[in-house]
């Protein structure tokens, strides 16, 4: 772990956010498997330190874009749990009025420009937001979250090239969880590090322990400072691991080595920040229980809100539809 001058209060808030993401995902998985949530759910469990570490370095007005595995980014950027849960439940009170589902949550008011079910689909959109931030001249930055699989797609290379050329205030965050769906990154990447590709565009490429929220935060802070000062984009590769399968479907094959999975589970990002706080005498069992209790209450409230909300009506299917 890197040394840090981050206050204990901020570290406790990081822990709270990471626990909120994990408990939200656990509830979403359980409710999906119980038939209460439709469509599909991609859990972010195990990767919580990336979203929280990066978003803690941002202002509310900074913009981000997410992926099909996007609940963590939404929560870390400040999304409302009630509206998130209602969207998963397909209800009118959800962020997309129940018509977007798990993979398409957006809240422009907090700078969350949306999750995206298309691999690499958000990279071009958020690069446009980076250009907008540059033209606005208010010091805003834009952050693209994407996976290791997306780093092989054309938009990744096209956008890094144009962002580097125009010195856009961009941070490209690769959440390298080692697998694109069920294909190991080692089978599809010519280089061991995605961050190594930054050299081809003349921008910094940083590899960081994606399970260490403090290390992620420090890397993000440096990239944000560079972007705000006109230095251009940075590519940050966060080495992490998703604990669950690609989706929450029952019976899906998991090609990963059980020993590999157990090794990564022992590197739990939440346990790491909790241990640091305890070593600083800034957290004890009572404090942790209080945080857990507050999160549980908030999630129960969100589920109750979702269950009490109406489904969209058939005649509302084309409302807010801009193209067909």
PDB file of C-alpha atoms in Angstrom:
ATOM      1  CA  UNK A   1       0.000   0.000   0.000  1.00  0.00           C
ATOM      2  CA  UNK A   2       1.226   3.478  -0.820  1.00  0.00           C
ATOM      3  CA  UNK A   3       1.644   6.062   1.910  1.00  0.00           C
ATOM      4  CA  UNK A   4      -1.194   8.550   2.062  1.00  0.00           C
ATOM      5  CA  UNK A   5      -2.261  11.743   3.730  1.00  0.00           C
ATOM      6  CA  UNK A   6      -5.934  10.982   3.142  1.00  0.00           C
ATOM      7  CA  UNK A   7      -7.845  11.765   6.299  1.00  0.00           C
ATOM      8  CA  UNK A   8      -9.461   8.970   8.305  1.00  0.00           C
ATOM      9  CA  UNK A   9     -12.869  10.525   7.616  1.00  0.00           C
ATOM     10  CA  UNK A  10     -12.313  10.204   3.859  1.00  0.00           C
ATOM     11  CA  UNK A  11     -11.017   6.653   4.281  1.00  0.00           C
ATOM     12  CA  UNK A  12     -14.104   5.716   6.291  1.00  0.00           C
ATOM     13  CA  UNK A  13     -16.288   7.171   3.559  1.00  0.00           C
ATOM     14  CA  UNK A  14     -14.378   5.084   1.020  1.00  0.00           C
ATOM     15  CA  UNK A  15     -15.071   2.005   3.133  1.00  0.00           C
ATOM     16  CA  UNK A  16     -18.752   2.939   3.371  1.00  0.00           C
ATOM     17  CA  UNK A  17     -19.048   3.353  -0.393  1.00  0.00           C
ATOM     18  CA  UNK A  18     -17.258   0.078  -1.091  1.00  0.00           C
ATOM     19  CA  UNK A  19     -19.479  -1.776   1.364  1.00  0.00           C
ATOM     20  CA  UNK A  20     -22.552  -0.132  -0.164  1.00  0.00           C
ATOM     21  CA  UNK A  21     -21.536  -1.360  -3.607  1.00  0.00           C
ATOM     22  CA  UNK A  22     -20.928  -4.895  -2.363  1.00  0.00           C
ATOM     23  CA  UNK A  23     -24.174  -5.139  -0.399  1.00  0.00           C
ATOM     24  CA  UNK A  24     -26.127  -3.635  -3.293  1.00  0.00           C
ATOM     25  CA  UNK A  25     -24.664  -6.213  -5.655  1.00  0.00           C
ATOM     26  CA  UNK A  26     -25.339  -9.073  -3.263  1.00  0.00           C
ATOM     27  CA  UNK A  27     -28.959  -7.991  -2.982  1.00  0.00           C
ATOM     28  CA  UNK A  28     -29.277  -7.474  -6.744  1.00  0.00           C
ATOM     29  CA  UNK A  29     -27.920 -10.973  -7.363  1.00  0.00           C
ATOM     30  CA  UNK A  30     -30.243 -12.563  -4.819  1.00  0.00           C
ATOM     31  CA  UNK A  31     -33.309 -10.753  -6.152  1.00  0.00           C
ATOM     32  CA  UNK A  32     -32.375 -11.588  -9.740  1.00  0.00           C
ATOM     33  CA  UNK A  33     -32.049 -15.280  -8.922  1.00  0.00           C
ATOM     34  CA  UNK A  34     -35.377 -15.082  -7.073  1.00  0.00           C
ATOM     35  CA  UNK A  35     -37.054 -13.796 -10.229  1.00  0.00           C
ATOM     36  CA  UNK A  36     -37.680 -10.276  -8.944  1.00  0.00           C
ATOM     37  CA  UNK A  37     -35.260  -8.602 -11.364  1.00  0.00           C
ATOM     38  CA  UNK A  38     -35.525  -9.118 -15.106  1.00  0.00           C
ATOM     39  CA  UNK A  39     -32.917  -9.052 -17.850  1.00  0.00           C
ATOM     40  CA  UNK A  40     -29.412  -9.748 -16.640  1.00  0.00           C
ATOM     41  CA  UNK A  41     -27.144  -8.622 -13.788  1.00  0.00           C
ATOM     42  CA  UNK A  42     -23.356  -8.246 -13.953  1.00  0.00           C
ATOM     43  CA  UNK A  43     -21.950  -7.942 -10.423  1.00  0.00           C
ATOM     44  CA  UNK A  44     -19.062  -5.632  -9.534  1.00  0.00           C
ATOM     45  CA  UNK A  45     -18.097  -7.596  -6.414  1.00  0.00           C
ATOM     46  CA  UNK A  46     -14.322  -7.631  -5.958  1.00  0.00           C
ATOM     47  CA  UNK A  47     -13.685  -4.473  -7.990  1.00  0.00           C
ATOM     48  CA  UNK A  48     -15.107  -1.895  -5.575  1.00  0.00           C
ATOM     49  CA  UNK A  49     -11.789  -0.130  -4.953  1.00  0.00           C
ATOM     50  CA  UNK A  50     -11.538   1.035  -8.568  1.00  0.00           C
ATOM     51  CA  UNK A  51     -14.803   2.951  -8.764  1.00  0.00           C
ATOM     52  CA  UNK A  52     -14.439   4.414  -5.281  1.00  0.00           C
ATOM     53  CA  UNK A  53     -10.762   5.283  -5.604  1.00  0.00           C
ATOM     54  CA  UNK A  54     -11.320   7.125  -8.876  1.00  0.00           C
ATOM     55  CA  UNK A  55     -14.609   8.849  -8.084  1.00  0.00           C
ATOM     56  CA  UNK A  56     -13.309  10.124  -4.735  1.00  0.00           C
ATOM     57  CA  UNK A  57     -10.791  12.136  -6.768  1.00  0.00           C
ATOM     58  CA  UNK A  58     -13.534  13.804  -8.817  1.00  0.00           C
ATOM     59  CA  UNK A  59     -15.892  16.737  -8.409  1.00  0.00           C
ATOM     60  CA  UNK A  60     -19.638  16.293  -8.757  1.00  0.00           C
ATOM     61  CA  UNK A  61     -19.555  18.172 -12.085  1.00  0.00           C
ATOM     62  CA  UNK A  62     -16.878  15.906 -13.576  1.00  0.00           C
ATOM     63  CA  UNK A  63     -18.323  13.342 -15.972  1.00  0.00           C
ATOM     64  CA  UNK A  64     -17.905   9.599 -16.099  1.00  0.00           C
ATOM     65  CA  UNK A  65     -19.212   6.774 -18.234  1.00  0.00           C
ATOM     66  CA  UNK A  66     -19.603   3.157 -17.245  1.00  0.00           C
ATOM     67  CA  UNK A  67     -19.910  -0.349 -18.665  1.00  0.00           C
ATOM     68  CA  UNK A  68     -22.286  -3.312 -18.561  1.00  0.00           C
ATOM     69  CA  UNK A  69     -20.857  -3.915 -15.052  1.00  0.00           C
ATOM     70  CA  UNK A  70     -21.791  -0.440 -13.922  1.00  0.00           C
ATOM     71  CA  UNK A  71     -23.579  -0.380 -10.560  1.00  0.00           C
ATOM     72  CA  UNK A  72     -20.351   0.355  -8.678  1.00  0.00           C
ATOM     73  CA  UNK A  73     -19.556   3.411 -10.759  1.00  0.00           C
ATOM     74  CA  UNK A  74     -23.083   4.749 -10.292  1.00  0.00           C
ATOM     75  CA  UNK A  75     -22.921   4.392  -6.510  1.00  0.00           C
ATOM     76  CA  UNK A  76     -19.400   5.814  -6.250  1.00  0.00           C
ATOM     77  CA  UNK A  77     -20.465   8.885  -8.261  1.00  0.00           C
ATOM     78  CA  UNK A  78     -23.402   9.489  -5.932  1.00  0.00           C
ATOM     79  CA  UNK A  79     -26.420   7.886  -7.593  1.00  0.00           C
ATOM     80  CA  UNK A  80     -29.636   7.419  -5.605  1.00  0.00           C
ATOM     81  CA  UNK A  81     -30.073   3.831  -4.391  1.00  0.00           C
ATOM     82  CA  UNK A  82     -33.865   4.016  -4.578  1.00  0.00           C
ATOM     83  CA  UNK A  83     -33.878   4.994  -8.239  1.00  0.00           C
ATOM     84  CA  UNK A  84     -31.157   2.466  -9.048  1.00  0.00           C
ATOM     85  CA  UNK A  85     -33.056  -0.400  -7.459  1.00  0.00           C
ATOM     86  CA  UNK A  86     -36.286   0.698  -9.090  1.00  0.00           C
ATOM     87  CA  UNK A  87     -34.563   0.615 -12.469  1.00  0.00           C
ATOM     88  CA  UNK A  88     -33.318  -2.919 -11.845  1.00  0.00           C
ATOM     89  CA  UNK A  89     -36.863  -3.864 -10.878  1.00  0.00           C
ATOM     90  CA  UNK A  90     -38.151  -2.311 -14.124  1.00  0.00           C
ATOM     91  CA  UNK A  91     -40.323   0.316 -12.424  1.00  0.00           C
ATOM     92  CA  UNK A  92     -41.399   3.794 -13.533  1.00  0.00           C
ATOM     93  CA  UNK A  93     -39.523   5.441 -10.661  1.00  0.00           C
ATOM     94  CA  UNK A  94     -36.183   4.112 -11.909  1.00  0.00           C
ATOM     95  CA  UNK A  95     -33.527   6.260 -13.510  1.00  0.00           C
ATOM     96  CA  UNK A  96     -34.675   5.258 -17.009  1.00  0.00           C
ATOM     97  CA  UNK A  97     -38.312   4.836 -15.966  1.00  0.00           C
ATOM     98  CA  UNK A  98     -37.855   1.085 -15.832  1.00  0.00           C
ATOM     99  CA  UNK A  99     -37.014   0.741 -19.527  1.00  0.00           C
ATOM    100  CA  UNK A 100     -33.205   0.679 -19.370  1.00  0.00           C
ATOM    101  CA  UNK A 101     -32.494  -1.923 -16.738  1.00  0.00           C
ATOM    102  CA  UNK A 102     -29.241  -2.842 -15.063  1.00  0.00           C
ATOM    103  CA  UNK A 103     -26.908  -1.925 -17.936  1.00  0.00           C
ATOM    104  CA  UNK A 104     -28.222   1.542 -18.806  1.00  0.00           C
ATOM    105  CA  UNK A 105     -28.424   3.655 -15.661  1.00  0.00           C
ATOM    106  CA  UNK A 106     -27.626   7.352 -16.123  1.00  0.00           C
ATOM    107  CA  UNK A 107     -27.876  10.498 -14.017  1.00  0.00           C
ATOM    108  CA  UNK A 108     -26.618  13.600 -15.797  1.00  0.00           C
ATOM    109  CA  UNK A 109     -27.140  15.641 -12.621  1.00  0.00           C
ATOM    110  CA  UNK A 110     -24.194  13.920 -10.932  1.00  0.00           C
ATOM    111  CA  UNK A 111     -22.086  13.617 -14.074  1.00  0.00           C
ATOM    112  CA  UNK A 112     -22.984   9.977 -14.674  1.00  0.00           C
ATOM    113  CA  UNK A 113     -23.472   9.842 -18.445  1.00  0.00           C
ATOM    114  CA  UNK A 114     -24.644   6.255 -18.408  1.00  0.00           C
ATOM    115  CA  UNK A 115     -23.712   2.630 -18.336  1.00  0.00           C
ATOM    116  CA  UNK A 116     -23.433   0.865 -21.665  1.00  0.00           C
ATOM    117  CA  UNK A 117     -24.217  -2.702 -22.668  1.00  0.00           C
ATOM    118  CA  UNK A 118     -21.904  -2.526 -25.695  1.00  0.00           C
ATOM    119  CA  UNK A 119     -18.273  -3.424 -25.011  1.00  0.00           C
ATOM    120  CA  UNK A 120     -16.216  -0.239 -25.554  1.00  0.00           C
ATOM    121  CA  UNK A 121     -19.451   1.571 -26.410  1.00  0.00           C
ATOM    122  CA  UNK A 122     -18.933   4.312 -23.846  1.00  0.00           C
ATOM    123  CA  UNK A 123     -15.343   5.256 -24.678  1.00  0.00           C
ATOM    124  CA  UNK A 124     -16.252   7.428 -27.657  1.00  0.00           C
ATOM    125  CA  UNK A 125     -19.142   9.080 -25.830  1.00  0.00           C
ATOM    126  CA  UNK A 126     -17.067  10.133 -22.844  1.00  0.00           C
ATOM    127  CA  UNK A 127     -14.209  11.319 -25.060  1.00  0.00           C
ATOM    128  CA  UNK A 128     -16.758  13.686 -26.572  1.00  0.00           C
ATOM    129  CA  UNK A 129     -17.547  14.808 -23.022  1.00  0.00           C
ATOM    130  CA  UNK A 130     -13.832  15.434 -22.541  1.00  0.00           C
ATOM    131  CA  UNK A 131     -13.848  17.680 -25.598  1.00  0.00           C
ATOM    132  CA  UNK A 132     -16.901  19.472 -24.191  1.00  0.00           C
ATOM    133  CA  UNK A 133     -15.086  20.005 -20.870  1.00  0.00           C
ATOM    134  CA  UNK A 134     -12.104  21.461 -22.716  1.00  0.00           C
ATOM    135  CA  UNK A 135     -14.346  23.829 -24.684  1.00  0.00           C
ATOM    136  CA  UNK A 136     -16.231  24.873 -21.547  1.00  0.00           C
ATOM    137  CA  UNK A 137     -12.939  25.937 -19.991  1.00  0.00           C
ATOM    138  CA  UNK A 138     -14.051  25.347 -16.393  1.00  0.00           C
ATOM    139  CA  UNK A 139     -11.451  22.744 -15.478  1.00  0.00           C
ATOM    140  CA  UNK A 140     -13.744  19.755 -15.777  1.00  0.00           C
ATOM    141  CA  UNK A 141     -12.481  16.266 -16.562  1.00  0.00           C
ATOM    142  CA  UNK A 142     -14.073  13.151 -18.028  1.00  0.00           C
ATOM    143  CA  UNK A 143     -13.432   9.543 -17.005  1.00  0.00           C
ATOM    144  CA  UNK A 144     -13.958   6.413 -19.064  1.00  0.00           C
ATOM    145  CA  UNK A 145     -14.298   3.125 -17.192  1.00  0.00           C
ATOM    146  CA  UNK A 146     -13.837   0.025 -19.371  1.00  0.00           C
ATOM    147  CA  UNK A 147     -12.607  -3.540 -19.133  1.00  0.00           C
ATOM    148  CA  UNK A 148      -9.602  -5.376 -20.495  1.00  0.00           C
ATOM    149  CA  UNK A 149     -11.714  -6.751 -23.342  1.00  0.00           C
ATOM    150  CA  UNK A 150     -12.682  -3.238 -24.448  1.00  0.00           C
ATOM    151  CA  UNK A 151      -9.019  -2.264 -24.707  1.00  0.00           C
ATOM    152  CA  UNK A 152      -8.800  -4.480 -27.800  1.00  0.00           C
ATOM    153  CA  UNK A 153     -11.629  -2.651 -29.568  1.00  0.00           C
ATOM    154  CA  UNK A 154     -11.217   0.103 -32.131  1.00  0.00           C
ATOM    155  CA  UNK A 155     -12.819   2.926 -30.105  1.00  0.00           C
ATOM    156  CA  UNK A 156     -10.174   2.528 -27.398  1.00  0.00           C
ATOM    157  CA  UNK A 157      -7.329   3.243 -29.825  1.00  0.00           C
ATOM    158  CA  UNK A 158      -9.168   5.894 -31.814  1.00  0.00           C
ATOM    159  CA  UNK A 159     -10.143   7.816 -28.690  1.00  0.00           C
ATOM    160  CA  UNK A 160      -6.732   7.637 -27.025  1.00  0.00           C
ATOM    161  CA  UNK A 161      -5.209   8.963 -30.223  1.00  0.00           C
ATOM    162  CA  UNK A 162      -7.531  11.938 -30.561  1.00  0.00           C
ATOM    163  CA  UNK A 163      -7.462  12.686 -26.826  1.00  0.00           C
ATOM    164  CA  UNK A 164      -3.665  12.702 -26.853  1.00  0.00           C
ATOM    165  CA  UNK A 165      -3.515  14.826 -30.002  1.00  0.00           C
ATOM    166  CA  UNK A 166      -5.942  17.424 -28.653  1.00  0.00           C
ATOM    167  CA  UNK A 167      -4.753  17.138 -25.029  1.00  0.00           C
ATOM    168  CA  UNK A 168      -8.270  16.456 -23.815  1.00  0.00           C
ATOM    169  CA  UNK A 169      -8.871  16.367 -20.024  1.00  0.00           C
ATOM    170  CA  UNK A 170      -9.483  12.611 -20.022  1.00  0.00           C
ATOM    171  CA  UNK A 171      -8.722   9.750 -17.678  1.00  0.00           C
ATOM    172  CA  UNK A 172      -9.079   6.303 -19.227  1.00  0.00           C
ATOM    173  CA  UNK A 173      -9.480   3.686 -16.486  1.00  0.00           C
ATOM    174  CA  UNK A 174      -9.052   0.075 -17.545  1.00  0.00           C
ATOM    175  CA  UNK A 175     -10.514  -2.292 -14.961  1.00  0.00           C
ATOM    176  CA  UNK A 176      -8.394  -5.288 -15.862  1.00  0.00           C
ATOM    177  CA  UNK A 177     -10.169  -8.145 -14.084  1.00  0.00           C
ATOM    178  CA  UNK A 178      -8.238 -10.611 -16.275  1.00  0.00           C
ATOM    179  CA  UNK A 179     -11.242 -11.949 -18.184  1.00  0.00           C
ATOM    180  CA  UNK A 180     -13.452 -10.633 -20.989  1.00  0.00           C
ATOM    181  CA  UNK A 181     -16.608 -12.632 -20.253  1.00  0.00           C
ATOM    182  CA  UNK A 182     -14.922 -16.065 -20.060  1.00  0.00           C
ATOM    183  CA  UNK A 183     -11.834 -15.408 -22.181  1.00  0.00           C
ATOM    184  CA  UNK A 184      -8.575 -14.830 -20.333  1.00  0.00           C
ATOM    185  CA  UNK A 185      -6.836 -11.571 -21.165  1.00  0.00           C
ATOM    186  CA  UNK A 186      -3.580 -13.497 -21.488  1.00  0.00           C
ATOM    187  CA  UNK A 187      -5.000 -15.137 -24.631  1.00  0.00           C
ATOM    188  CA  UNK A 188      -5.986 -11.890 -26.348  1.00  0.00           C
ATOM    189  CA  UNK A 189      -3.369  -9.316 -25.288  1.00  0.00           C
ATOM    190  CA  UNK A 190       0.061  -9.171 -26.891  1.00  0.00           C
ATOM    191  CA  UNK A 191       1.452  -7.187 -23.950  1.00  0.00           C
ATOM    192  CA  UNK A 192       1.120  -8.108 -20.275  1.00  0.00           C
ATOM    193  CA  UNK A 193      -0.096  -4.599 -19.356  1.00  0.00           C
ATOM    194  CA  UNK A 194      -2.829  -2.609 -21.079  1.00  0.00           C
ATOM    195  CA  UNK A 195      -1.115   0.517 -19.733  1.00  0.00           C
ATOM    196  CA  UNK A 196       1.826  -0.218 -22.042  1.00  0.00           C
ATOM    197  CA  UNK A 197      -0.318   0.824 -24.975  1.00  0.00           C
ATOM    198  CA  UNK A 198      -0.233   4.429 -23.768  1.00  0.00           C
ATOM    199  CA  UNK A 199       3.321   4.808 -25.087  1.00  0.00           C
ATOM    200  CA  UNK A 200       2.029   4.605 -28.638  1.00  0.00           C
ATOM    201  CA  UNK A 201       0.055   7.790 -28.065  1.00  0.00           C
ATOM    202  CA  UNK A 202       2.668   9.655 -26.040  1.00  0.00           C
ATOM    203  CA  UNK A 203       0.660   9.750 -22.822  1.00  0.00           C
ATOM    204  CA  UNK A 204       1.311   8.336 -19.326  1.00  0.00           C
ATOM    205  CA  UNK A 205       0.340   4.723 -18.758  1.00  0.00           C
ATOM    206  CA  UNK A 206       0.072   3.737 -15.106  1.00  0.00           C
ATOM    207  CA  UNK A 207      -0.369   0.259 -13.608  1.00  0.00           C
ATOM    208  CA  UNK A 208      -1.900   0.197 -10.141  1.00  0.00           C
ATOM    209  CA  UNK A 209      -3.157  -2.388  -7.667  1.00  0.00           C
ATOM    210  CA  UNK A 210      -6.867  -2.194  -8.360  1.00  0.00           C
ATOM    211  CA  UNK A 211      -7.706  -3.775  -5.007  1.00  0.00           C
ATOM    212  CA  UNK A 212      -5.996  -0.982  -3.062  1.00  0.00           C
ATOM    213  CA  UNK A 213      -8.416   1.955  -2.947  1.00  0.00           C
ATOM    214  CA  UNK A 214      -5.705   4.305  -1.675  1.00  0.00           C
ATOM    215  CA  UNK A 215      -3.325   3.416  -4.516  1.00  0.00           C
ATOM    216  CA  UNK A 216      -6.131   3.843  -7.059  1.00  0.00           C
ATOM    217  CA  UNK A 217      -7.072   7.191  -5.519  1.00  0.00           C
ATOM    218  CA  UNK A 218      -3.511   8.468  -5.669  1.00  0.00           C
ATOM    219  CA  UNK A 219      -3.119   7.459  -9.324  1.00  0.00           C
ATOM    220  CA  UNK A 220      -6.461   9.070 -10.148  1.00  0.00           C
ATOM    221  CA  UNK A 221      -5.535  12.260  -8.309  1.00  0.00           C
ATOM    222  CA  UNK A 222      -2.338  12.605 -10.321  1.00  0.00           C
ATOM    223  CA  UNK A 223      -4.225  12.003 -13.571  1.00  0.00           C
ATOM    224  CA  UNK A 224      -6.938  14.498 -12.618  1.00  0.00           C
ATOM    225  CA  UNK A 225      -4.340  17.159 -11.780  1.00  0.00           C
ATOM    226  CA  UNK A 226      -2.651  16.572 -15.135  1.00  0.00           C
ATOM    227  CA  UNK A 227      -5.961  16.787 -16.990  1.00  0.00           C
ATOM    228  CA  UNK A 228      -7.173  19.924 -15.205  1.00  0.00           C
ATOM    229  CA  UNK A 229      -3.886  21.719 -15.873  1.00  0.00           C
ATOM    230  CA  UNK A 230      -4.053  21.073 -19.621  1.00  0.00           C
ATOM    231  CA  UNK A 231      -1.545  18.228 -19.697  1.00  0.00           C
ATOM    232  CA  UNK A 232      -3.878  15.854 -21.504  1.00  0.00           C
ATOM    233  CA  UNK A 233      -5.077  12.308 -20.883  1.00  0.00           C
ATOM    234  CA  UNK A 234      -3.743   9.466 -18.749  1.00  0.00           C
ATOM    235  CA  UNK A 235      -4.358   5.734 -19.068  1.00  0.00           C
ATOM    236  CA  UNK A 236      -4.667   3.975 -15.703  1.00  0.00           C
ATOM    237  CA  UNK A 237      -4.769   0.198 -15.594  1.00  0.00           C
ATOM    238  CA  UNK A 238      -6.207  -1.200 -12.374  1.00  0.00           C
ATOM    239  CA  UNK A 239      -5.319  -4.856 -11.850  1.00  0.00           C
ATOM    240  CA  UNK A 240      -8.293  -6.441 -10.128  1.00  0.00           C
ATOM    241  CA  UNK A 241     -10.570  -9.472 -10.217  1.00  0.00           C
ATOM    242  CA  UNK A 242     -14.286 -10.114 -10.366  1.00  0.00           C
ATOM    243  CA  UNK A 243     -15.315 -12.605  -7.737  1.00  0.00           C
ATOM    244  CA  UNK A 244     -18.418 -13.815  -9.522  1.00  0.00           C
ATOM    245  CA  UNK A 245     -19.087 -15.202 -12.982  1.00  0.00           C
ATOM    246  CA  UNK A 246     -19.583 -12.930 -15.959  1.00  0.00           C
ATOM    247  CA  UNK A 247     -23.280 -12.692 -15.079  1.00  0.00           C
ATOM    248  CA  UNK A 248     -25.456 -13.987 -12.274  1.00  0.00           C
ATOM    249  CA  UNK A 249     -27.095 -16.763 -14.282  1.00  0.00           C
ATOM    250  CA  UNK A 250     -27.272 -20.138 -12.576  1.00  0.00           C
ATOM    251  CA  UNK A 251     -25.231 -22.945 -14.045  1.00  0.00           C
ATOM    252  CA  UNK A 252     -22.933 -20.855 -16.239  1.00  0.00           C
ATOM    253  CA  UNK A 253     -19.485 -22.409 -16.717  1.00  0.00           C
ATOM    254  CA  UNK A 254     -16.543 -20.702 -15.041  1.00  0.00           C
ATOM    255  CA  UNK A 255     -13.244 -21.504 -16.782  1.00  0.00           C
ATOM    256  CA  UNK A 256     -11.129 -19.861 -14.103  1.00  0.00           C
ATOM    257  CA  UNK A 257      -8.722 -21.888 -11.984  1.00  0.00           C
ATOM    258  CA  UNK A 258     -10.213 -22.275  -8.469  1.00  0.00           C
ATOM    259  CA  UNK A 259      -6.771 -21.667  -6.961  1.00  0.00           C
ATOM    260  CA  UNK A 260      -6.490 -18.403  -8.899  1.00  0.00           C
ATOM    261  CA  UNK A 261      -9.874 -17.310  -7.605  1.00  0.00           C
ATOM    262  CA  UNK A 262      -8.979 -18.147  -4.009  1.00  0.00           C
ATOM    263  CA  UNK A 263      -5.765 -16.146  -4.289  1.00  0.00           C
ATOM    264  CA  UNK A 264      -7.682 -13.078  -5.407  1.00  0.00           C
ATOM    265  CA  UNK A 265     -10.383 -13.524  -2.781  1.00  0.00           C
ATOM    266  CA  UNK A 266      -7.631 -13.288  -0.179  1.00  0.00           C
ATOM    267  CA  UNK A 267      -6.867  -9.812  -1.556  1.00  0.00           C
ATOM    268  CA  UNK A 268     -10.326  -8.478  -0.715  1.00  0.00           C
ATOM    269  CA  UNK A 269     -10.229  -4.687  -1.328  1.00  0.00           C
ATOM    270  CA  UNK A 270     -12.713  -4.028   1.466  1.00  0.00           C
ATOM    271  CA  UNK A 271     -10.710  -6.022   3.991  1.00  0.00           C
ATOM    272  CA  UNK A 272      -7.614  -4.050   2.983  1.00  0.00           C
ATOM    273  CA  UNK A 273      -9.038  -0.588   3.734  1.00  0.00           C
ATOM    274  CA  UNK A 274     -10.783  -1.908   6.857  1.00  0.00           C
ATOM    275  CA  UNK A 275      -7.485  -3.270   8.146  1.00  0.00           C
ATOM    276  CA  UNK A 276      -5.736   0.028   7.503  1.00  0.00           C
ATOM    277  CA  UNK A 277      -8.386   1.944   9.445  1.00  0.00           C
ATOM    278  CA  UNK A 278      -8.163  -0.479  12.350  1.00  0.00           C
ATOM    279  CA  UNK A 279      -4.366  -0.133  12.415  1.00  0.00           C
ATOM    280  CA  UNK A 280      -4.833   3.641  12.685  1.00  0.00           C
ATOM    281  CA  UNK A 281      -7.347   3.084  15.538  1.00  0.00           C
ATOM    282  CA  UNK A 282      -9.927   4.835  13.351  1.00  0.00           C
ATOM    283  CA  UNK A 283     -12.350   1.899  13.164  1.00  0.00           C
ATOM    284  CA  UNK A 284     -13.567  -0.732  15.599  1.00  0.00           C
ATOM    285  CA  UNK A 285     -16.253  -3.418  15.602  1.00  0.00           C
ATOM    286  CA  UNK A 286     -18.934  -1.011  16.781  1.00  0.00           C
ATOM    287  CA  UNK A 287     -18.095   1.493  14.068  1.00  0.00           C
ATOM    288  CA  UNK A 288     -18.151  -1.179  11.383  1.00  0.00           C
ATOM    289  CA  UNK A 289     -21.444  -2.563  12.642  1.00  0.00           C
ATOM    290  CA  UNK A 290     -22.920   0.936  12.527  1.00  0.00           C
ATOM    291  CA  UNK A 291     -21.877   1.393   8.906  1.00  0.00           C
ATOM    292  CA  UNK A 292     -23.203  -2.035   7.950  1.00  0.00           C
ATOM    293  CA  UNK A 293     -26.506  -1.334   9.722  1.00  0.00           C
ATOM    294  CA  UNK A 294     -26.982   1.970   7.918  1.00  0.00           C
ATOM    295  CA  UNK A 295     -26.249   0.372   4.563  1.00  0.00           C
ATOM    296  CA  UNK A 296     -28.658  -2.488   5.227  1.00  0.00           C
ATOM    297  CA  UNK A 297     -31.403  -0.031   6.169  1.00  0.00           C
ATOM    298  CA  UNK A 298     -30.789   2.023   3.016  1.00  0.00           C
ATOM    299  CA  UNK A 299     -30.976  -1.074   0.824  1.00  0.00           C
ATOM    300  CA  UNK A 300     -34.170  -2.314   2.479  1.00  0.00           C
ATOM    301  CA  UNK A 301     -35.659   1.108   1.861  1.00  0.00           C
ATOM    302  CA  UNK A 302     -34.552   0.968  -1.790  1.00  0.00           C
ATOM    303  CA  UNK A 303     -36.097  -2.473  -2.317  1.00  0.00           C
ATOM    304  CA  UNK A 304     -39.350  -1.365  -0.662  1.00  0.00           C
ATOM    305  CA  UNK A 305     -39.386   1.726  -2.876  1.00  0.00           C
ATOM    306  CA  UNK A 306     -38.876  -0.410  -5.972  1.00  0.00           C
ATOM    307  CA  UNK A 307     -41.498  -2.985  -5.051  1.00  0.00           C
ATOM    308  CA  UNK A 308     -44.068  -0.272  -4.330  1.00  0.00           C
ATOM    309  CA  UNK A 309     -43.472   1.473  -7.666  1.00  0.00           C
ATOM    310  CA  UNK A 310     -45.579   0.790 -10.792  1.00  0.00           C
ATOM    311  CA  UNK A 311     -44.348  -0.899 -13.952  1.00  0.00           C
ATOM    312  CA  UNK A 312     -44.202   1.223 -17.135  1.00  0.00           C
ATOM    313  CA  UNK A 313     -47.378   1.137 -19.200  1.00  0.00           C
ATOM    314  CA  UNK A 314     -47.345  -0.302 -22.736  1.00  0.00           C
ATOM    315  CA  UNK A 315     -48.331   3.081 -24.192  1.00  0.00           C
ATOM    316  CA  UNK A 316     -45.187   4.590 -22.622  1.00  0.00           C
ATOM    317  CA  UNK A 317     -42.867   2.339 -24.624  1.00  0.00           C
ATOM    318  CA  UNK A 318     -41.879   5.051 -27.099  1.00  0.00           C
ATOM    319  CA  UNK A 319     -41.730   7.965 -24.646  1.00  0.00           C
ATOM    320  CA  UNK A 320     -38.278   9.606 -24.587  1.00  0.00           C
ATOM    321  CA  UNK A 321     -37.375   7.574 -27.680  1.00  0.00           C
ATOM    322  CA  UNK A 322     -35.106   9.668 -29.900  1.00  0.00           C
ATOM    323  CA  UNK A 323     -34.385   7.160 -32.682  1.00  0.00           C
ATOM    324  CA  UNK A 324     -35.815   3.870 -33.863  1.00  0.00           C
TER     325      UNK A 324
END
